[in-house]
mmCIF file of C-alpha atoms in Angstrom:
data_model
loop_
_atom_site.group_PDB
_atom_site.id
_atom_site.type_symbol
_atom_site.label_atom_id
_atom_site.label_comp_id
_atom_site.label_asym_id
_atom_site.label_seq_id
_atom_site.Cartn_x
_atom_site.Cartn_y
_atom_site.Cartn_z
ATOM 1 C CA MET A 1 -0.028 -0.001 0.014
ATOM 2 C CA GLU A 2 1.387 3.375 -0.994
ATOM 3 C CA MET A 3 1.922 5.971 1.617
ATOM 4 C CA ARG A 4 0.140 9.293 0.991
ATOM 5 C CA ARG A 5 2.471 11.611 2.923
ATOM 6 C CA LYS A 6 5.824 10.600 1.465
ATOM 7 C CA ASP A 7 7.424 13.662 3.120
ATOM 8 C CA ARG A 8 6.934 11.857 6.496
ATOM 9 C CA MET A 9 8.190 8.446 5.316
ATOM 10 C CA LEU A 10 11.000 6.886 7.315
ATOM 11 C CA VAL A 11 13.709 4.604 5.960
ATOM 12 C CA GLU A 12 13.633 0.937 6.980
ATOM 13 C CA GLU A 13 16.308 1.321 9.676
ATOM 14 C CA GLU A 14 14.208 4.044 11.390
ATOM 15 C CA THR A 15 11.097 1.873 11.119
ATOM 16 C CA ILE A 16 12.906 -1.082 12.755
ATOM 17 C CA ASP A 17 14.189 1.271 15.447
ATOM 18 C CA ILE A 18 10.578 2.193 16.226
ATOM 19 C CA LEU A 19 9.734 -1.507 16.549
ATOM 20 C CA ASN A 20 12.761 -2.109 18.791
ATOM 21 C CA LYS A 21 11.997 0.829 21.110
ATOM 22 C CA SER A 22 8.263 0.263 21.460
ATOM 23 C CA GLU A 23 6.811 -2.019 24.153
ATOM 24 C CA TYR A 24 3.453 -2.770 22.573
ATOM 25 C CA GLY A 25 1.325 -2.257 19.468
ATOM 26 C CA ILE A 26 -2.044 -3.194 18.071
ATOM 27 C CA LEU A 27 -2.313 -6.571 16.224
ATOM 28 C CA SER A 28 -5.240 -6.561 13.784
ATOM 29 C CA THR A 29 -6.829 -9.772 12.630
ATOM 30 C CA ILE A 30 -9.846 -10.693 10.556
ATOM 31 C CA GLY A 31 -12.676 -12.784 12.051
ATOM 32 C CA ILE A 32 -14.622 -15.643 10.513
ATOM 33 C CA ASP A 33 -17.406 -13.072 9.995
ATOM 34 C CA ASN A 34 -14.862 -10.814 8.207
ATOM 35 C CA ALA A 35 -15.061 -8.363 11.121
ATOM 36 C CA PRO A 36 -11.755 -6.642 12.009
ATOM 37 C CA TYR A 37 -10.342 -7.150 15.495
ATOM 38 C CA GLY A 38 -7.471 -5.233 17.017
ATOM 39 C CA VAL A 39 -5.867 -6.217 20.273
ATOM 40 C CA PRO A 40 -2.958 -4.550 22.097
ATOM 41 C CA MET A 41 0.100 -6.844 22.537
ATOM 42 C CA ASN A 42 3.665 -6.617 23.546
ATOM 43 C CA PHE A 43 6.133 -8.058 21.108
ATOM 44 C CA ALA A 44 9.779 -8.505 20.044
ATOM 45 C CA TYR A 45 11.096 -7.873 16.550
ATOM 46 C CA GLU A 46 13.975 -10.156 15.608
ATOM 47 C CA ASP A 47 15.500 -11.382 12.268
ATOM 48 C CA GLY A 48 12.612 -10.029 10.195
ATOM 49 C CA VAL A 49 9.838 -11.463 12.249
ATOM 50 C CA ILE A 50 7.730 -10.255 15.143
ATOM 51 C CA TYR A 51 7.110 -12.537 18.055
ATOM 52 C CA PHE A 52 4.100 -12.372 20.371
ATOM 53 C CA HIS A 53 2.872 -14.659 23.191
ATOM 54 C CA CYS A 54 -0.519 -15.403 24.583
ATOM 55 C CA ALA A 55 -2.403 -17.982 26.635
ATOM 56 C CA LYS A 56 -2.651 -21.403 25.123
ATOM 57 C CA ALA A 57 -6.349 -21.101 24.519
ATOM 58 C CA ILE A 58 -8.554 -20.662 21.467
ATOM 59 C CA GLY A 59 -9.943 -17.198 22.093
ATOM 60 C CA TYR A 60 -11.104 -14.630 19.486
ATOM 61 C CA LYS A 61 -7.512 -13.638 18.474
ATOM 62 C CA VAL A 62 -6.230 -17.185 17.988
ATOM 63 C CA SER A 63 -9.471 -18.258 16.251
ATOM 64 C CA ASN A 64 -9.065 -15.395 13.804
ATOM 65 C CA ILE A 65 -5.427 -16.301 13.126
ATOM 66 C CA ILE A 66 -6.393 -19.895 12.428
ATOM 67 C CA HIS A 67 -9.148 -18.682 10.063
ATOM 68 C CA ASN A 68 -7.039 -16.052 8.223
ATOM 69 C CA ASN A 69 -3.362 -15.578 8.814
ATOM 70 C CA ASN A 70 -3.113 -12.108 7.198
ATOM 71 C CA VAL A 71 -2.440 -9.524 9.835
ATOM 72 C CA CYS A 72 -1.373 -5.933 10.359
ATOM 73 C CA PHE A 73 0.537 -4.701 13.345
ATOM 74 C CA THR A 74 0.751 -0.966 14.215
ATOM 75 C CA VAL A 75 3.060 0.746 16.669
ATOM 76 C CA VAL A 76 3.205 4.422 17.626
ATOM 77 C CA ASN A 77 5.824 6.074 19.879
ATOM 78 C CA ASP A 78 7.364 9.443 20.750
ATOM 79 C CA VAL A 79 3.922 10.958 20.734
ATOM 80 C CA CYS A 80 3.777 14.656 21.678
ATOM 81 C CA LEU A 81 0.529 16.608 21.209
ATOM 82 C CA GLN A 82 0.961 20.079 19.807
ATOM 83 C CA PRO A 83 -2.306 21.726 20.906
ATOM 84 C CA LYS A 84 -1.444 25.225 19.818
ATOM 85 C CA THR A 85 -0.859 24.060 16.185
ATOM 86 C CA PHE A 86 -3.609 21.377 16.207
ATOM 87 C CA SER A 87 -0.974 18.748 15.362
ATOM 88 C CA THR A 88 0.964 15.854 16.847
ATOM 89 C CA LYS A 89 4.621 14.841 16.766
ATOM 90 C CA TYR A 90 5.010 11.067 16.448
ATOM 91 C CA ASN A 91 6.822 8.063 14.978
ATOM 92 C CA SER A 92 4.800 5.096 13.740
ATOM 93 C CA ALA A 93 5.360 1.721 12.055
ATOM 94 C CA ILE A 94 2.744 -0.313 10.199
ATOM 95 C CA VAL A 95 3.728 -3.874 9.455
ATOM 96 C CA PHE A 96 1.880 -6.329 7.252
ATOM 97 C CA GLY A 97 2.498 -10.106 7.231
ATOM 98 C CA LYS A 98 1.399 -13.630 7.790
ATOM 99 C CA ILE A 99 1.080 -14.936 11.345
ATOM 100 C CA SER A 100 1.234 -18.504 12.689
ATOM 101 C CA ILE A 101 1.374 -20.399 15.923
ATOM 102 C CA VAL A 102 4.901 -21.583 16.463
ATOM 103 C CA GLU A 103 5.003 -25.446 16.673
ATOM 104 C CA ASP A 104 8.786 -25.975 16.719
ATOM 105 C CA GLU A 105 10.014 -26.005 20.344
ATOM 106 C CA ASN A 106 13.348 -24.401 19.521
ATOM 107 C CA GLU A 107 11.725 -21.563 17.641
ATOM 108 C CA LYS A 108 9.125 -21.185 20.430
ATOM 109 C CA LYS A 109 11.975 -20.814 22.904
ATOM 110 C CA LYS A 110 13.705 -18.334 20.615
ATOM 111 C CA GLY A 111 10.584 -16.175 20.501
ATOM 112 C CA LEU A 112 10.064 -16.264 24.258
ATOM 113 C CA GLU A 113 13.727 -15.427 24.811
ATOM 114 C CA ALA A 114 13.420 -12.480 22.421
ATOM 115 C CA LEU A 115 10.477 -11.185 24.467
ATOM 116 C CA ILE A 116 12.366 -11.597 27.746
ATOM 117 C CA LYS A 117 15.441 -9.838 26.375
ATOM 118 C CA LYS A 118 13.375 -6.946 25.114
ATOM 119 C CA LEU A 119 10.861 -6.520 27.897
ATOM 120 C CA SER A 120 12.715 -7.737 30.952
ATOM 121 C CA PRO A 121 16.385 -7.328 30.198
ATOM 122 C CA GLU A 122 17.385 -6.964 33.822
ATOM 123 C CA PHE A 123 15.829 -10.405 34.673
ATOM 124 C CA ILE A 124 17.288 -12.656 31.953
ATOM 125 C CA GLU A 125 18.165 -15.517 34.280
ATOM 126 C CA SER A 126 14.808 -15.686 36.067
ATOM 127 C CA GLY A 127 13.092 -15.127 32.661
ATOM 128 C CA MET A 128 14.827 -18.217 31.259
ATOM 129 C CA LYS A 129 13.631 -20.268 34.204
ATOM 130 C CA TYR A 130 10.142 -18.883 33.706
ATOM 131 C CA ILE A 131 10.246 -20.053 30.116
ATOM 132 C CA GLU A 132 11.307 -23.515 31.133
ATOM 133 C CA ASN A 133 8.492 -23.774 33.687
ATOM 134 C CA SER A 134 5.620 -22.264 31.664
ATOM 135 C CA ALA A 135 6.349 -22.490 27.910
ATOM 136 C CA ASP A 136 3.957 -25.445 27.585
ATOM 137 C CA GLN A 137 1.046 -23.123 28.750
ATOM 138 C CA THR A 138 1.944 -20.480 26.203
ATOM 139 C CA TYR A 139 1.400 -19.936 22.473
ATOM 140 C CA VAL A 140 4.131 -18.158 20.694
ATOM 141 C CA LEU A 141 2.897 -16.330 17.589
ATOM 142 C CA LYS A 142 5.260 -15.529 14.728
ATOM 143 C CA MET A 143 4.441 -12.774 12.265
ATOM 144 C CA GLU A 144 6.538 -13.044 9.079
ATOM 145 C CA VAL A 145 6.855 -9.523 7.793
ATOM 146 C CA THR A 146 5.912 -9.008 4.157
ATOM 147 C CA GLU A 147 5.845 -5.223 4.205
ATOM 148 C CA MET A 148 6.553 -2.412 6.609
ATOM 149 C CA THR A 149 6.341 1.303 6.467
ATOM 150 C CA GLY A 150 7.458 3.973 8.961
ATOM 151 C CA LYS A 151 6.157 7.493 9.303
ATOM 152 C CA GLY A 152 7.105 10.414 11.498
ATOM 153 C CA LYS A 153 6.520 14.007 12.185
ATOM 154 C CA LYS A 154 9.109 15.980 14.073
#
């Protein structure tokens, strides 16, 4: 999809930086009834994929993913309202791709480790123990990125 405001387009490295610095974003899926569904999730971007985790249950999000693996993930950071000029300073990334439930145990562990390293870097050791004790109760979702765009206004 082509960006309308090309003057605000960020290069890929800046877009990846937004993903690496952000703690959460909105994962958008499509339901069986073709209704859109957006859910806030924390995540880790690594090696061209985005990892998420969730409870090992078939709720609305997982049901949607099983039905249609096309997803969009949106992140916004460095937001600063500019009330006097009726504007907003921001950085955003919109990522399109295919998502799946990770079945391979090694990749599942890789995804969970990426999440621990990003979201709890001061607790790596206890995070690894947590992974060992609770990984079987967790789904790891892997979004393979097919397209990403970054946009910013300074």
